[in-house]
XYZ file of C-alpha atoms in Angstrom:
450
model
C -23.445 -33.125 1.344
C -25.963 -30.332 0.750
C -23.503 -27.607 -0.280
C -20.342 -28.302 -2.205
C -18.529 -25.176 -0.940
C -18.940 -25.754 2.802
C -16.806 -28.330 4.635
C -19.513 -29.073 7.243
C -21.792 -32.016 6.372
C -25.254 -32.804 7.770
C -23.639 -35.507 9.888
C -21.197 -32.916 11.285
C -24.125 -30.699 12.298
C -25.896 -33.587 14.041
C -22.717 -34.496 15.945
C -22.242 -30.912 17.153
C -25.874 -30.584 18.250
C -25.634 -33.890 20.122
C -22.434 -32.751 21.836
C -24.083 -29.488 22.912
C -27.099 -31.429 24.129
C -29.884 -30.136 21.879
C -31.957 -32.001 19.318
C -32.083 -29.414 16.530
C -31.157 -25.860 15.529
C -34.542 -24.498 16.643
C -33.848 -25.629 20.179
C -30.369 -24.109 19.959
C -31.798 -20.647 19.290
C -34.962 -20.847 21.399
C -33.592 -18.285 23.893
C -33.536 -15.627 21.178
C -36.703 -13.538 21.322
C -39.106 -14.667 18.611
C -39.975 -11.095 17.649
C -36.477 -10.488 16.352
C -36.003 -13.852 14.665
C -36.813 -14.306 11.000
C -39.853 -16.573 10.865
C -39.431 -17.595 7.242
C -36.686 -19.075 5.040
C -34.165 -16.638 3.609
C -35.185 -15.264 0.212
C -32.335 -16.926 -1.653
C -32.217 -18.806 -4.934
C -31.509 -22.545 -4.738
C -27.806 -23.340 -4.431
C -25.986 -24.074 -7.683
C -23.523 -26.862 -8.280
C -19.896 -25.840 -8.716
C -20.122 -26.378 -12.480
C -23.269 -24.260 -12.750
C -21.764 -21.513 -10.596
C -18.579 -21.290 -12.663
C -20.629 -21.026 -15.832
C -22.778 -18.241 -14.377
C -19.772 -16.223 -13.304
C -18.145 -16.662 -16.707
C -21.298 -15.307 -18.324
C -21.315 -12.317 -15.973
C -17.602 -11.671 -16.579
C -18.181 -11.691 -20.332
C -20.373 -8.601 -19.917
C -17.432 -6.561 -18.640
C -15.632 -4.087 -20.872
C -11.875 -4.367 -20.460
C -8.931 -2.307 -21.664
C -7.599 -5.439 -23.351
C -10.312 -5.188 -25.975
C -11.473 -1.562 -25.750
C -9.013 1.334 -26.317
C -8.907 3.454 -23.164
C -8.053 7.145 -22.938
C -8.827 7.284 -19.229
C -6.076 8.082 -16.725
C -6.457 10.479 -13.796
C -4.188 8.456 -11.517
C -4.666 4.888 -12.792
C -2.978 4.039 -16.077
C -2.986 1.321 -18.726
C 0.633 0.364 -19.382
C 2.506 -2.615 -20.761
C 3.265 -5.273 -18.130
C 6.038 -7.772 -19.015
C 4.786 -11.352 -18.693
C 7.628 -12.214 -16.321
C 5.943 -10.074 -13.638
C 3.100 -12.505 -13.001
C 5.468 -15.493 -13.145
C 7.627 -14.089 -10.351
C 4.846 -12.647 -8.164
C 2.927 -15.953 -8.382
C 5.741 -17.927 -6.767
C 4.549 -19.136 -3.371
C 7.565 -17.820 -1.459
C 6.648 -14.281 -2.555
C 2.895 -14.636 -2.888
C 2.387 -15.814 0.694
C 5.259 -13.934 2.371
C 4.629 -11.908 5.500
C 6.690 -9.065 6.948
C 10.346 -10.208 6.870
C 11.149 -9.744 10.580
C 13.444 -12.777 10.546
C 16.158 -11.876 8.025
C 17.778 -15.310 8.097
C 14.508 -16.737 6.705
C 13.591 -13.856 4.372
C 16.611 -12.975 2.243
C 14.709 -13.241 -1.051
C 11.913 -10.969 0.134
C 14.338 -8.489 1.671
C 16.480 -8.360 -1.458
C 13.410 -7.715 -3.630
C 12.414 -4.815 -1.370
C 15.977 -3.478 -1.354
C 16.021 -3.469 -5.158
C 12.671 -1.622 -5.139
C 14.140 1.043 -2.854
C 17.209 1.361 -5.063
C 15.233 1.824 -8.280
C 12.918 4.380 -6.663
C 15.987 6.382 -5.597
C 17.406 6.232 -9.120
C 14.143 7.459 -10.644
C 13.477 10.252 -8.146
C 17.058 11.449 -7.631
C 16.681 11.039 -3.865
C 19.087 9.465 -1.370
C 16.824 7.003 0.402
C 13.454 5.305 -0.162
C 11.321 3.106 2.064
C 10.023 -0.355 1.289
C 6.703 0.914 -0.133
C 3.418 2.211 1.232
C -0.255 1.558 0.627
C -0.582 3.916 -2.362
C 0.553 7.320 -3.606
C -2.181 9.243 -1.795
C -1.410 7.864 1.666
C 2.308 8.315 0.983
C 1.632 12.022 0.356
C -0.356 12.353 3.575
C 2.479 10.724 5.535
C 4.972 13.108 3.920
C 2.862 16.107 4.917
C 2.612 15.056 8.574
C 6.309 14.160 8.681
C 7.190 17.638 7.390
C 5.301 19.258 10.265
C 7.032 16.894 12.676
C 10.404 18.185 11.467
C 9.468 21.569 12.893
C 8.252 19.894 16.111
C 4.746 20.980 15.096
C 5.700 24.672 15.507
C 4.749 25.045 11.855
C 1.284 23.616 11.404
C 0.220 24.866 7.987
C 0.485 22.934 4.716
C 0.140 24.586 1.310
C -1.048 22.156 -1.326
C -1.479 22.983 -4.984
C -4.927 22.555 -6.521
C -2.996 20.742 -9.242
C -2.480 17.785 -6.876
C -4.859 14.877 -7.478
C -8.179 15.756 -5.756
C -8.338 12.407 -3.971
C -4.793 12.885 -2.669
C -5.762 16.329 -1.370
C -8.706 14.772 0.449
C -6.466 12.153 2.061
C -4.011 14.839 3.201
C -6.844 16.896 4.708
C -8.200 13.851 6.521
C -4.780 12.866 7.891
C -4.138 16.455 8.975
C -7.168 16.444 11.276
C -5.455 14.101 13.743
C -2.558 16.391 14.736
C -4.685 19.496 14.089
C -2.833 20.775 11.011
C -4.162 23.408 8.622
C -4.284 22.606 4.908
C -4.639 25.494 2.476
C -4.995 25.086 -1.287
C -3.053 27.188 -3.779
C -4.929 27.990 -6.972
C -4.034 26.725 -10.412
C -3.800 29.158 -13.330
C -3.455 27.996 -16.939
C -3.116 24.435 -15.688
C -0.164 25.065 -13.345
C 0.320 26.210 -9.750
C -0.077 29.974 -9.508
C 3.345 31.062 -8.266
C 2.145 34.555 -7.329
C -0.711 33.104 -5.265
C 1.787 30.791 -3.543
C 4.073 33.707 -2.747
C 1.200 35.574 -1.089
C 0.460 32.806 1.427
C 3.990 31.593 2.209
C 5.150 32.565 5.691
C 6.894 31.211 8.795
C 3.806 29.158 9.706
C 4.101 26.939 6.601
C 5.772 23.569 7.120
C 5.638 22.374 3.518
C 4.648 23.249 -0.026
C 3.098 20.291 -1.860
C 2.887 19.972 -5.642
C 2.416 17.225 -8.237
C 4.738 16.573 -11.192
C 3.196 16.257 -13.779
C 0.115 17.613 -12.047
C -3.441 16.255 -12.143
C -4.226 18.264 -15.283
C -1.178 16.866 -17.046
C 0.892 20.049 -16.867
C 4.583 19.816 -15.972
C 5.151 22.152 -13.033
C 8.193 24.454 -12.796
C 9.781 22.751 -9.788
C 12.806 25.024 -9.723
C 10.734 28.158 -9.155
C 8.411 26.459 -6.674
C 11.344 25.072 -4.680
C 12.970 28.495 -4.489
C 9.792 30.017 -3.069
C 9.423 27.269 -0.471
C 13.079 27.543 0.508
C 12.893 31.309 0.990
C 10.082 30.785 3.520
C 11.989 27.986 5.269
C 9.342 25.421 4.254
C 9.965 21.902 3.033
C 9.228 20.997 -0.584
C 7.181 17.841 -1.209
C 6.606 16.492 -4.723
C 4.100 13.814 -5.718
C 5.266 12.319 -8.989
C 4.372 9.680 -11.566
C 7.512 7.480 -11.593
C 7.173 6.643 -15.297
C 7.288 10.343 -16.185
C 10.666 10.466 -14.442
C 11.984 8.257 -17.242
C 11.860 11.455 -19.345
C 11.658 14.385 -16.942
C 14.344 15.789 -14.660
C 13.830 14.054 -11.293
C 12.556 16.165 -8.374
C 15.704 15.380 -6.406
C 17.736 17.495 -8.816
C 15.495 20.469 -8.030
C 16.127 20.052 -4.317
C 12.914 18.318 -3.274
C 12.908 17.255 0.367
C 10.420 14.412 -0.057
C 9.206 12.717 -3.237
C 6.229 10.368 -3.140
C 3.970 8.692 -5.654
C 2.467 5.456 -6.877
C 4.361 2.747 -8.762
C 1.148 1.489 -10.409
C 2.522 2.350 -13.898
C 5.164 -0.337 -13.369
C 3.785 -3.863 -13.374
C 0.476 -3.234 -11.582
C -2.741 -3.550 -13.591
C -5.518 -0.961 -13.353
C -7.695 -3.617 -11.601
C -10.639 -1.381 -10.645
C -8.381 1.222 -9.037
C -6.358 -0.841 -6.562
C -4.542 -2.120 -4.684
C -1.510 -0.062 -5.665
C 1.946 0.555 -4.238
C 3.072 3.894 -2.853
C 6.705 4.963 -2.742
C 8.342 7.401 -0.322
C 11.784 8.852 -1.061
C 13.700 11.492 0.864
C 17.152 12.640 1.993
C 19.511 10.955 4.432
C 18.885 13.846 6.805
C 15.291 12.682 7.227
C 15.746 8.921 7.065
C 15.046 8.267 10.763
C 11.654 9.932 10.393
C 10.571 7.926 7.350
C 7.272 6.048 7.851
C 7.143 2.332 7.235
C 10.168 0.112 6.743
C 13.679 0.436 5.385
C 15.715 -2.515 4.154
C 19.475 -2.184 4.398
C 22.335 -4.117 2.818
C 25.109 -5.558 4.955
C 27.470 -8.551 5.139
C 27.371 -11.530 7.479
C 30.273 -12.863 9.576
C 31.553 -14.708 6.507
C 31.515 -11.575 4.373
C 28.497 -12.635 2.338
C 26.011 -10.027 1.117
C 22.828 -9.910 3.200
C 19.753 -7.808 3.887
C 17.953 -6.708 7.051
C 15.250 -4.328 8.225
C 17.229 -1.385 9.508
C 17.151 1.901 11.484
C 13.719 1.207 12.944
C 12.921 -1.436 15.534
C 9.738 -3.446 15.229
C 8.430 -1.582 18.267
C 8.225 1.551 16.110
C 5.204 0.031 14.420
C 3.338 -1.237 17.486
C 3.972 1.417 20.157
C 1.741 4.374 19.420
C 3.597 6.799 21.685
C 6.932 6.083 19.966
C 5.811 5.710 16.348
C 6.416 8.344 13.686
C 3.536 7.026 11.594
C 0.450 4.838 11.645
C 1.835 2.854 8.717
C 2.736 -0.608 9.990
C 2.800 -2.615 6.781
C 3.861 -2.268 3.169
C 2.730 -3.405 -0.261
C 5.469 -6.003 -0.590
C 3.815 -8.040 -3.351
C 2.973 -5.010 -5.479
C 6.393 -3.525 -4.777
C 7.825 -6.798 -6.075
C 5.669 -6.499 -9.211
C 7.004 -2.990 -9.812
C 10.582 -4.125 -9.173
C 10.287 -6.991 -11.633
C 8.678 -4.732 -14.242
C 11.384 -2.075 -13.917
C 14.145 -4.689 -13.992
C 12.626 -6.386 -17.055
C 12.208 -3.098 -18.902
C 15.623 -1.814 -17.898
C 16.806 1.772 -18.078
C 16.215 2.028 -21.815
C 12.854 0.287 -21.631
C 11.522 2.683 -18.984
C 12.767 5.616 -21.045
C 11.140 4.177 -24.189
C 7.784 3.701 -22.418
C 7.922 7.281 -21.211
C 9.011 8.588 -24.620
C 6.228 6.761 -26.470
C 3.635 7.979 -23.962
C 4.827 11.562 -24.401
C 4.968 11.422 -28.206
C 1.595 9.718 -28.605
C -0.054 12.140 -26.168
C 1.182 15.118 -28.167
C 0.022 13.480 -31.403
C -3.417 12.870 -29.867
C -3.504 16.453 -28.628
C -2.972 17.723 -32.176
C -5.531 15.329 -33.691
C -8.200 16.263 -31.130
C -7.598 19.942 -31.798
C -8.098 19.267 -35.509
C -11.328 17.408 -34.620
C -12.788 20.523 -33.009
C -11.595 20.328 -29.386
C -10.173 23.391 -27.675
C -6.995 23.263 -25.605
C -7.378 25.497 -22.538
C -3.757 25.121 -21.377
C -0.570 25.820 -23.301
C 1.978 24.435 -20.840
C 4.114 21.337 -21.491
C 2.511 17.969 -20.712
C 3.651 14.372 -20.335
C 0.868 11.931 -21.239
C -2.282 13.670 -20.029
C -3.930 16.900 -21.144
C -7.244 18.741 -20.877
C -9.584 19.410 -23.820
C -12.754 21.495 -23.936
C -15.617 19.799 -25.781
C -18.348 22.444 -25.697
C -20.832 19.882 -24.393
C -21.091 17.661 -21.297
C -18.305 15.107 -21.073
C -20.678 12.562 -19.557
C -22.784 12.506 -22.719
C -19.714 12.439 -24.974
C -18.281 9.491 -23.046
C -21.550 7.580 -23.399
C -21.455 8.078 -27.165
C -17.765 7.174 -27.288
C -18.493 3.952 -25.432
C -21.103 3.068 -28.049
C -18.387 3.583 -30.669
C -15.989 1.256 -28.831
C -13.862 3.660 -26.789
C -13.325 4.398 -23.088
C -13.203 8.193 -22.984
C -11.207 10.473 -20.732
C -11.954 11.650 -17.210
C -14.900 14.006 -16.756
C -13.534 16.992 -14.803
C -17.139 17.818 -13.932
C -16.845 15.082 -11.307
C -14.507 17.273 -9.254
C -15.868 20.683 -10.298
C -19.393 21.068 -11.680
C -18.344 24.173 -13.625
C -15.918 22.042 -15.657
C -18.418 19.470 -16.924
C -17.415 20.206 -20.538
C -13.704 19.538 -19.932
C -12.141 16.094 -20.421
C -8.796 14.908 -19.085
C -7.394 12.666 -21.823
C -4.615 10.140 -21.186
C -2.519 8.463 -23.891
C 0.059 5.812 -22.983
C 2.393 3.655 -25.035
C -0.429 1.090 -25.297
C -2.438 3.239 -27.728
C -1.672 2.831 -31.431
C -1.761 5.541 -34.093
C -4.841 3.882 -35.587
C -6.650 3.947 -32.230
C -5.756 7.604 -31.642
C -6.921 8.562 -35.130
C -10.183 6.656 -34.674
C -10.721 8.227 -31.234
C -10.213 11.733 -32.621
C -12.517 10.979 -35.521
C -15.187 9.671 -33.163
C -15.015 12.789 -31.003
C -15.078 14.994 -34.087
C -18.226 13.250 -35.254
C -19.894 13.704 -31.880
C -18.987 17.387 -31.641
C -20.213 18.160 -35.127
């Protein structure tokens, strides 16, 4: 056998050629014009044995910097949080790991129950009445919410107002999704780190289908949802909130402020950073809107013997395969990652989620004070959860390079989204960072700035 990784042997090749009726591969391809055929062997290194290949990959992997060994202060939508070990044990079970969409409830009770529990916990965190069985990620969930809001007005309202405090990548996804039905997306400026309420008031009118904000927003500031909701309501527009679910372990949930739709990403619960994906989006709303919800809903019922059971409900399978009848292009869900988040939330429990959120908040505020003492300026005074912006007085890119040499992963360079902000860093501090790491990080930045 020439190559360990391929199931086809030389003898297999000879048998196939004989069956076709040609003597060799050259004869097989002789009808292909010689001018477009490569007339030399591929420029590839000799094949390695399995043992040699494993060793080479291990050597390459050892060059990676990971958050397990290097303190990270990088957030901006993907966060380093504690993941209970039970998560991987449950998600690695074959009945979950290889499960497909549970169309046959009698064969999929375990999968359906796991999704139902996910929906339930999302509702508890967000203060909403109903949640779907997950979406691709928080950004696509927001785009679906925006289009659904316009659909509620039968597309008579075709304008969306989105705060510049919403994650820039999420704003891009919303704008892309809006092109299909021909919707208009207008950004509302941010002042002092929060949505400018006066600017919002100026552009709100009967053409606006929804006002979209993030809580806490991309810059870490906690938006005043009560005031924003009142403005949206006065104009007859829906109120959509994109929220970090862990923050809701400490903050008043958007549902209590009257949000119509709450979306986000459950990555903080049980899903590793893993190069930025895959993640798991959640979509929560009111009972009034439940028949318009994209994706799937799992309901609880009883069988003919009175035993508890679970089924896909309210939406027939045809919803997801008939374009003219569908309310969304979403036809799948992140069941495995939703399971990971469910297991993580269940393992942590109500108090554990609150403790994670509390530690993240307290450590972020401690880091904020230490960085200010180290010479950083704080451009915003508003309340924050676990992210905040600091001004360094020099390019963040260079500071991050020096921090990396000192053994730290620095914060997000806001110059990547706005060239005029290349001296501003978005710093994230979660429960994973220790006091010693925060002190050393602040000291390192202080040394660089001085």
